[in-house]
PDB file of C-alpha atoms in Angstrom:
ATOM      1  CA  MET A   1       0.000   0.000   0.000  1.00  0.00           C
ATOM      2  CA  PRO A   2       1.669   3.262  -1.115  1.00  0.00           C
ATOM      3  CA  LEU A   3       1.943   5.931   1.559  1.00  0.00           C
ATOM      4  CA  ASP A   4      -0.064   8.391  -0.550  1.00  0.00           C
ATOM      5  CA  LEU A   5      -2.998   5.987  -0.249  1.00  0.00           C
ATOM      6  CA  LEU A   6      -2.591   6.211   3.545  1.00  0.00           C
ATOM      7  CA  TRP A   7      -2.986   9.979   3.216  1.00  0.00           C
ATOM      8  CA  GLU A   8      -6.206   9.492   1.278  1.00  0.00           C
ATOM      9  CA  LEU A   9      -7.553   7.107   3.920  1.00  0.00           C
ATOM     10  CA  VAL A  10      -6.686   9.503   6.727  1.00  0.00           C
ATOM     11  CA  LYS A  11      -8.354  12.413   4.928  1.00  0.00           C
ATOM     12  CA  GLU A  12     -11.459  10.323   4.326  1.00  0.00           C
ATOM     13  CA  TYR A  13     -11.812   8.407   7.599  1.00  0.00           C
ATOM     14  CA  GLY A  14      -9.623  10.285  10.097  1.00  0.00           C
ATOM     15  CA  TYR A  15      -8.721   8.518  13.329  1.00  0.00           C
ATOM     16  CA  VAL A  16     -10.653   5.396  12.319  1.00  0.00           C
ATOM     17  CA  SER A  17      -8.212   4.836   9.457  1.00  0.00           C
ATOM     18  CA  MET A  18      -5.267   4.918  11.901  1.00  0.00           C
ATOM     19  CA  PHE A  19      -6.947   2.170  13.904  1.00  0.00           C
ATOM     20  CA  LEU A  20      -7.776   0.066  10.838  1.00  0.00           C
ATOM     21  CA  VAL A  21      -4.365   0.358   9.198  1.00  0.00           C
ATOM     22  CA  ASN A  22      -2.559  -0.725  12.364  1.00  0.00           C
ATOM     23  CA  TRP A  23      -5.122  -3.498  12.894  1.00  0.00           C
ATOM     24  CA  LEU A  24      -4.831  -4.908   9.379  1.00  0.00           C
ATOM     25  CA  LEU A  25      -1.020  -4.911   9.327  1.00  0.00           C
ATOM     26  CA  LEU A  26      -0.958  -8.204  11.213  1.00  0.00           C
ATOM     27  CA  PHE A  27      -2.910  -9.829   8.417  1.00  0.00           C
ATOM     28  CA  GLY A  28      -0.765  -8.921   5.475  1.00  0.00           C
ATOM     29  CA  LEU A  29      -1.375  -5.280   4.625  1.00  0.00           C
ATOM     30  CA  PRO A  30       1.643  -4.558   2.384  1.00  0.00           C
ATOM     31  CA  ILE A  31       3.357  -1.874   4.450  1.00  0.00           C
ATOM     32  CA  PRO A  32       5.825  -2.309   7.320  1.00  0.00           C
ATOM     33  CA  ASN A  33       4.336  -1.864  10.790  1.00  0.00           C
ATOM     34  CA  GLU A  34       6.976   0.732  11.628  1.00  0.00           C
ATOM     35  CA  PHE A  35       5.901   2.929   8.713  1.00  0.00           C
ATOM     36  CA  ALA A  36       2.243   2.798   9.727  1.00  0.00           C
ATOM     37  CA  ALA A  37       3.024   3.667  13.349  1.00  0.00           C
ATOM     38  CA  ALA A  38       5.294   6.537  12.310  1.00  0.00           C
ATOM     39  CA  PHE A  39       2.754   7.742   9.756  1.00  0.00           C
ATOM     40  CA  SER A  40       0.165   8.173  12.513  1.00  0.00           C
ATOM     41  CA  GLY A  41       2.634  10.528  14.177  1.00  0.00           C
ATOM     42  CA  VAL A  42       3.403  12.350  10.941  1.00  0.00           C
ATOM     43  CA  VAL A  43      -0.221  13.324  10.305  1.00  0.00           C
ATOM     44  CA  THR A  44      -0.456  14.914  13.757  1.00  0.00           C
ATOM     45  CA  GLU A  45       2.493  17.140  12.924  1.00  0.00           C
ATOM     46  CA  THR A  46       1.544  18.061   9.364  1.00  0.00           C
ATOM     47  CA  SER A  47      -2.247  18.340   9.633  1.00  0.00           C
ATOM     48  CA  TYR A  48      -5.048  19.093  12.075  1.00  0.00           C
ATOM     49  CA  PHE A  49      -5.104  15.705  13.847  1.00  0.00           C
ATOM     50  CA  HIS A  50      -4.383  15.742  17.575  1.00  0.00           C
ATOM     51  CA  PRO A  51      -1.588  13.510  18.937  1.00  0.00           C
ATOM     52  CA  VAL A  52      -3.439  11.817  21.828  1.00  0.00           C
ATOM     53  CA  PRO A  53      -6.460  10.455  19.924  1.00  0.00           C
ATOM     54  CA  ALA A  54      -4.226   9.572  16.957  1.00  0.00           C
ATOM     55  CA  PHE A  55      -1.849   7.634  19.188  1.00  0.00           C
ATOM     56  CA  LEU A  56      -4.694   5.876  21.009  1.00  0.00           C
ATOM     57  CA  ALA A  57      -6.337   4.909  17.710  1.00  0.00           C
ATOM     58  CA  ALA A  58      -3.094   3.462  16.332  1.00  0.00           C
ATOM     59  CA  TYR A  59      -2.227   1.705  19.594  1.00  0.00           C
ATOM     60  CA  SER A  60      -5.735   0.236  19.858  1.00  0.00           C
ATOM     61  CA  GLY A  61      -5.390  -1.138  16.338  1.00  0.00           C
ATOM     62  CA  LEU A  62      -2.072  -2.769  17.227  1.00  0.00           C
ATOM     63  CA  ILE A  63      -3.289  -4.370  20.466  1.00  0.00           C
ATOM     64  CA  THR A  64      -6.661  -5.578  19.192  1.00  0.00           C
ATOM     65  CA  SER A  65      -5.033  -7.166  16.143  1.00  0.00           C
ATOM     66  CA  ASN A  66      -2.621  -8.993  18.437  1.00  0.00           C
ATOM     67  CA  LEU A  67      -5.515 -10.109  20.608  1.00  0.00           C
ATOM     68  CA  PHE A  68      -7.380 -11.377  17.546  1.00  0.00           C
ATOM     69  CA  ALA A  69      -4.288 -13.291  16.363  1.00  0.00           C
ATOM     70  CA  TYR A  70      -3.886 -14.771  19.844  1.00  0.00           C
ATOM     71  CA  SER A  71      -7.524 -15.940  19.683  1.00  0.00           C
ATOM     72  CA  ILE A  72      -7.002 -17.523  16.260  1.00  0.00           C
ATOM     73  CA  GLY A  73      -3.929 -19.334  17.540  1.00  0.00           C
ATOM     74  CA  ARG A  74      -5.777 -20.504  20.640  1.00  0.00           C
ATOM     75  CA  MET A  75      -8.758 -21.813  18.658  1.00  0.00           C
ATOM     76  CA  PHE A  76      -6.956 -23.511  15.794  1.00  0.00           C
ATOM     77  CA  GLY A  77      -3.233 -23.674  16.569  1.00  0.00           C
ATOM     78  CA  SER A  78      -3.305 -26.375  19.257  1.00  0.00           C
ATOM     79  CA  ARG A  79      -4.289 -28.975  16.670  1.00  0.00           C
ATOM     80  CA  LEU A  80      -1.350 -27.961  14.517  1.00  0.00           C
ATOM     81  CA  ILE A  81       1.008 -28.236  17.496  1.00  0.00           C
ATOM     82  CA  GLU A  82      -0.352 -31.688  18.369  1.00  0.00           C
ATOM     83  CA  TRP A  83       0.192 -32.821  14.791  1.00  0.00           C
ATOM     84  CA  LEU A  84       3.718 -31.340  14.624  1.00  0.00           C
ATOM     85  CA  GLN A  85       4.640 -33.252  17.771  1.00  0.00           C
ATOM     86  CA  THR A  86       3.974 -36.509  15.913  1.00  0.00           C
ATOM     87  CA  THR A  87       6.406 -35.561  13.122  1.00  0.00           C
ATOM     88  CA  PHE A  88      10.189 -35.257  12.993  1.00  0.00           C
ATOM     89  CA  LEU A  89       9.752 -31.743  14.374  1.00  0.00           C
ATOM     90  CA  GLY A  90       8.330 -33.129  17.619  1.00  0.00           C
ATOM     91  CA  ASN A  91      11.465 -32.650  19.738  1.00  0.00           C
ATOM     92  CA  GLY A  92      11.952 -29.102  18.487  1.00  0.00           C
ATOM     93  CA  VAL A  93       8.318 -28.224  19.183  1.00  0.00           C
ATOM     94  CA  LYS A  94       8.591 -29.684  22.678  1.00  0.00           C
ATOM     95  CA  ARG A  95      11.743 -27.711  23.458  1.00  0.00           C
ATOM     96  CA  PHE A  96      10.234 -24.496  22.120  1.00  0.00           C
ATOM     97  CA  ARG A  97       7.118 -24.973  24.270  1.00  0.00           C
ATOM     98  CA  GLU A  98       9.346 -25.497  27.315  1.00  0.00           C
ATOM     99  CA  PHE A  99      11.299 -22.370  26.395  1.00  0.00           C
ATOM    100  CA  LEU A 100       8.055 -20.394  26.006  1.00  0.00           C
ATOM    101  CA  SER A 101       6.719 -21.545  29.379  1.00  0.00           C
ATOM    102  CA  GLN A 102       9.986 -20.553  31.107  1.00  0.00           C
ATOM    103  CA  LYS A 103      10.914 -17.373  29.255  1.00  0.00           C
ATOM    104  CA  GLY A 104       7.676 -16.437  27.489  1.00  0.00           C
ATOM    105  CA  ASN A 105       7.270 -13.180  29.395  1.00  0.00           C
ATOM    106  CA  TRP A 106      10.365 -11.459  28.011  1.00  0.00           C
ATOM    107  CA  ALA A 107       9.931 -13.177  24.628  1.00  0.00           C
ATOM    108  CA  ILE A 108       6.456 -11.627  24.232  1.00  0.00           C
ATOM    109  CA  SER A 109       7.728  -8.162  25.154  1.00  0.00           C
ATOM    110  CA  PHE A 110      10.880  -8.368  23.028  1.00  0.00           C
ATOM    111  CA  SER A 111       8.983  -9.715  20.004  1.00  0.00           C
ATOM    112  CA  PHE A 112       7.281  -6.352  19.429  1.00  0.00           C
ATOM    113  CA  PHE A 113      10.624  -4.879  18.387  1.00  0.00           C
ATOM    114  CA  LEU A 114      11.456  -7.584  15.822  1.00  0.00           C
ATOM    115  CA  PRO A 115       9.803  -7.669  12.371  1.00  0.00           C
ATOM    116  CA  GLY A 116       8.354 -11.066  11.552  1.00  0.00           C
ATOM    117  CA  ILE A 117       8.578 -12.294  15.119  1.00  0.00           C
ATOM    118  CA  ARG A 118       6.110  -9.558  16.103  1.00  0.00           C
ATOM    119  CA  TRP A 119       3.668 -10.968  13.555  1.00  0.00           C
ATOM    120  CA  ALA A 120       4.078 -14.606  14.613  1.00  0.00           C
ATOM    121  CA  MET A 121       4.231 -14.343  18.407  1.00  0.00           C
ATOM    122  CA  PRO A 122       0.504 -13.878  19.201  1.00  0.00           C
ATOM    123  CA  TYR A 123      -0.386 -16.901  17.064  1.00  0.00           C
ATOM    124  CA  VAL A 124       2.306 -18.992  18.760  1.00  0.00           C
ATOM    125  CA  VAL A 125       1.408 -18.080  22.340  1.00  0.00           C
ATOM    126  CA  GLY A 126      -2.283 -18.534  21.569  1.00  0.00           C
ATOM    127  CA  ALA A 127      -1.672 -21.972  20.060  1.00  0.00           C
ATOM    128  CA  ASP A 128       0.353 -22.939  23.115  1.00  0.00           C
ATOM    129  CA  ARG A 129      -2.572 -21.779  25.328  1.00  0.00           C
ATOM    130  CA  PHE A 130      -0.423 -19.217  27.085  1.00  0.00           C
ATOM    131  CA  PRO A 131      -2.672 -17.562  29.720  1.00  0.00           C
ATOM    132  CA  LEU A 132      -4.411 -14.532  28.202  1.00  0.00           C
ATOM    133  CA  PRO A 133      -4.038 -12.227  31.248  1.00  0.00           C
ATOM    134  CA  ARG A 134      -0.327 -13.006  31.358  1.00  0.00           C
ATOM    135  CA  TYR A 135      -0.004 -12.397  27.623  1.00  0.00           C
ATOM    136  CA  LEU A 136      -1.737  -9.017  27.899  1.00  0.00           C
ATOM    137  CA  LEU A 137       0.348  -8.096  30.941  1.00  0.00           C
ATOM    138  CA  PHE A 138       3.510  -8.228  28.823  1.00  0.00           C
ATOM    139  CA  ALA A 139       2.127  -7.444  25.364  1.00  0.00           C
ATOM    140  CA  MET A 140       0.284  -4.232  26.200  1.00  0.00           C
ATOM    141  CA  PRO A 141       3.199  -2.308  27.796  1.00  0.00           C
ATOM    142  CA  ALA A 142       5.621  -3.515  25.109  1.00  0.00           C
ATOM    143  CA  GLY A 143       3.169  -2.531  22.371  1.00  0.00           C
ATOM    144  CA  PHE A 144       2.735   0.876  24.004  1.00  0.00           C
ATOM    145  CA  VAL A 145       6.489   1.494  24.074  1.00  0.00           C
ATOM    146  CA  TRP A 146       6.919   0.260  20.487  1.00  0.00           C
ATOM    147  CA  MET A 147       4.080   2.448  19.210  1.00  0.00           C
ATOM    148  CA  PHE A 148       5.303   5.457  21.201  1.00  0.00           C
ATOM    149  CA  VAL A 149       8.828   5.157  19.748  1.00  0.00           C
ATOM    150  CA  TYR A 150       7.682   5.110  16.118  1.00  0.00           C
ATOM    151  CA  PHE A 151       4.823   7.564  16.634  1.00  0.00           C
ATOM    152  CA  THR A 152       7.305  10.010  18.166  1.00  0.00           C
ATOM    153  CA  LEU A 153       9.770   9.415  15.338  1.00  0.00           C
ATOM    154  CA  GLY A 154       7.050  10.341  12.852  1.00  0.00           C
ATOM    155  CA  ARG A 155       6.194  13.504  14.777  1.00  0.00           C
ATOM    156  CA  SER A 156       9.842  14.490  15.190  1.00  0.00           C
ATOM    157  CA  PHE A 157      10.892  13.870  11.561  1.00  0.00           C
ATOM    158  CA  PRO A 158       7.718  14.215   9.458  1.00  0.00           C
ATOM    159  CA  TYR A 159       9.650  14.851   6.251  1.00  0.00           C
ATOM    160  CA  ALA A 160      12.513  12.407   6.796  1.00  0.00           C
ATOM    161  CA  TYR A 161      10.872   9.472   8.559  1.00  0.00           C
ATOM    162  CA  GLU A 162      10.677   7.344   5.393  1.00  0.00           C
ATOM    163  CA  ALA A 163      14.444   7.548   4.836  1.00  0.00           C
ATOM    164  CA  ILE A 164      15.152   6.892   8.528  1.00  0.00           C
ATOM    165  CA  LEU A 165      12.860   3.870   8.641  1.00  0.00           C
ATOM    166  CA  SER A 166      14.203   2.458   5.372  1.00  0.00           C
ATOM    167  CA  HIS A 167      17.666   2.231   6.919  1.00  0.00           C
ATOM    168  CA  LEU A 168      16.348   1.080  10.280  1.00  0.00           C
ATOM    169  CA  GLN A 169      14.239  -1.662   8.684  1.00  0.00           C
ATOM    170  CA  TRP A 170      17.300  -3.529   7.400  1.00  0.00           C
ATOM    171  CA  PHE A 171      18.877  -3.436  10.838  1.00  0.00           C
ATOM    172  CA  LEU A 172      15.690  -4.786  12.454  1.00  0.00           C
ATOM    173  CA  ILE A 173      15.394  -7.589   9.894  1.00  0.00           C
ATOM    174  CA  ALA A 174      19.011  -8.573  10.520  1.00  0.00           C
ATOM    175  CA  LEU A 175      18.374  -8.470  14.260  1.00  0.00           C
ATOM    176  CA  SER A 176      15.303 -10.703  13.857  1.00  0.00           C
ATOM    177  CA  ALA A 177      17.292 -13.223  11.834  1.00  0.00           C
ATOM    178  CA  THR A 178      20.047 -13.219  14.465  1.00  0.00           C
ATOM    179  CA  VAL A 179      17.546 -13.819  17.267  1.00  0.00           C
ATOM    180  CA  ILE A 180      15.923 -16.706  15.387  1.00  0.00           C
ATOM    181  CA  ILE A 181      19.286 -18.331  14.657  1.00  0.00           C
ATOM    182  CA  ALA A 182      20.384 -17.882  18.273  1.00  0.00           C
ATOM    183  CA  LEU A 183      17.125 -19.405  19.523  1.00  0.00           C
ATOM    184  CA  VAL A 184      17.456 -22.402  17.192  1.00  0.00           C
ATOM    185  CA  ILE A 185      21.035 -22.991  18.367  1.00  0.00           C
ATOM    186  CA  TYR A 186      19.967 -22.626  21.998  1.00  0.00           C
ATOM    187  CA  LEU A 187      17.065 -25.054  21.665  1.00  0.00           C
ATOM    188  CA  ASN A 188      18.985 -27.609  19.606  1.00  0.00           C
ATOM    189  CA  PHE A 189      22.300 -27.584  21.467  1.00  0.00           C
ATOM    190  CA  PHE A 190      22.248 -26.008  24.895  1.00  0.00           C
ATOM    191  CA  ARG A 191      18.784 -27.273  25.838  1.00  0.00           C
ATOM    192  CA  LYS A 192      19.842 -30.784  24.885  1.00  0.00           C
ATOM    193  CA  GLY A 193      22.573 -30.420  27.437  1.00  0.00           C
ATOM    194  CA  GLY A 194      26.208 -29.673  27.134  1.00  0.00           C
ATOM    195  CA  LYS A 195      28.625 -31.810  29.033  1.00  0.00           C
ATOM    196  CA  GLY A 196      26.916 -34.567  30.920  1.00  0.00           C
ATOM    197  CA  GLY A 197      23.520 -33.594  29.473  1.00  0.00           C
ATOM    198  CA  GLN A 198      23.031 -30.773  31.953  1.00  0.00           C
ATOM    199  CA  VAL A 199      22.629 -27.095  31.307  1.00  0.00           C
TER     200      VAL A 199
END
């Protein structure tokens, strides 16, 4: 979705469009989440929209989309996990579930700052039947901080935010890939046990 189309949506639907754009990003809207969050800040600096309702609309879109994805994972993902445990991926799935139960709190919070992982995490924790209150306890503050960072970036650099985010996006993608590789190594080597099978 070109950014000029975002301008048209905002002009036509105002704060509602900020909610919808940030809600639909989780389901494949072709624009990076960071751009949408920053864009909500940009329009408050370059037009008549007020920062507080704009931020709340964008943040509400982010959180409700995550909650919806969590619900989808909870309703349909457990069957997929049960099936995966009967395949050659069974040991990996088991270790990841153990990892999630032990370190899921920080993983949920940290996932908001990693492209790709941010999209997948609510489905995963929902499928694993992670307690909803506990999920919200860590997802909502992390989502608030994430949205505030990019919203503020858009307000602070309304005419340069696209260039800034283009460079930042590559760094975040590389960071996501590094985290995934590190997690795979951790689950497949260290969790199996080093010397003597103990960690």
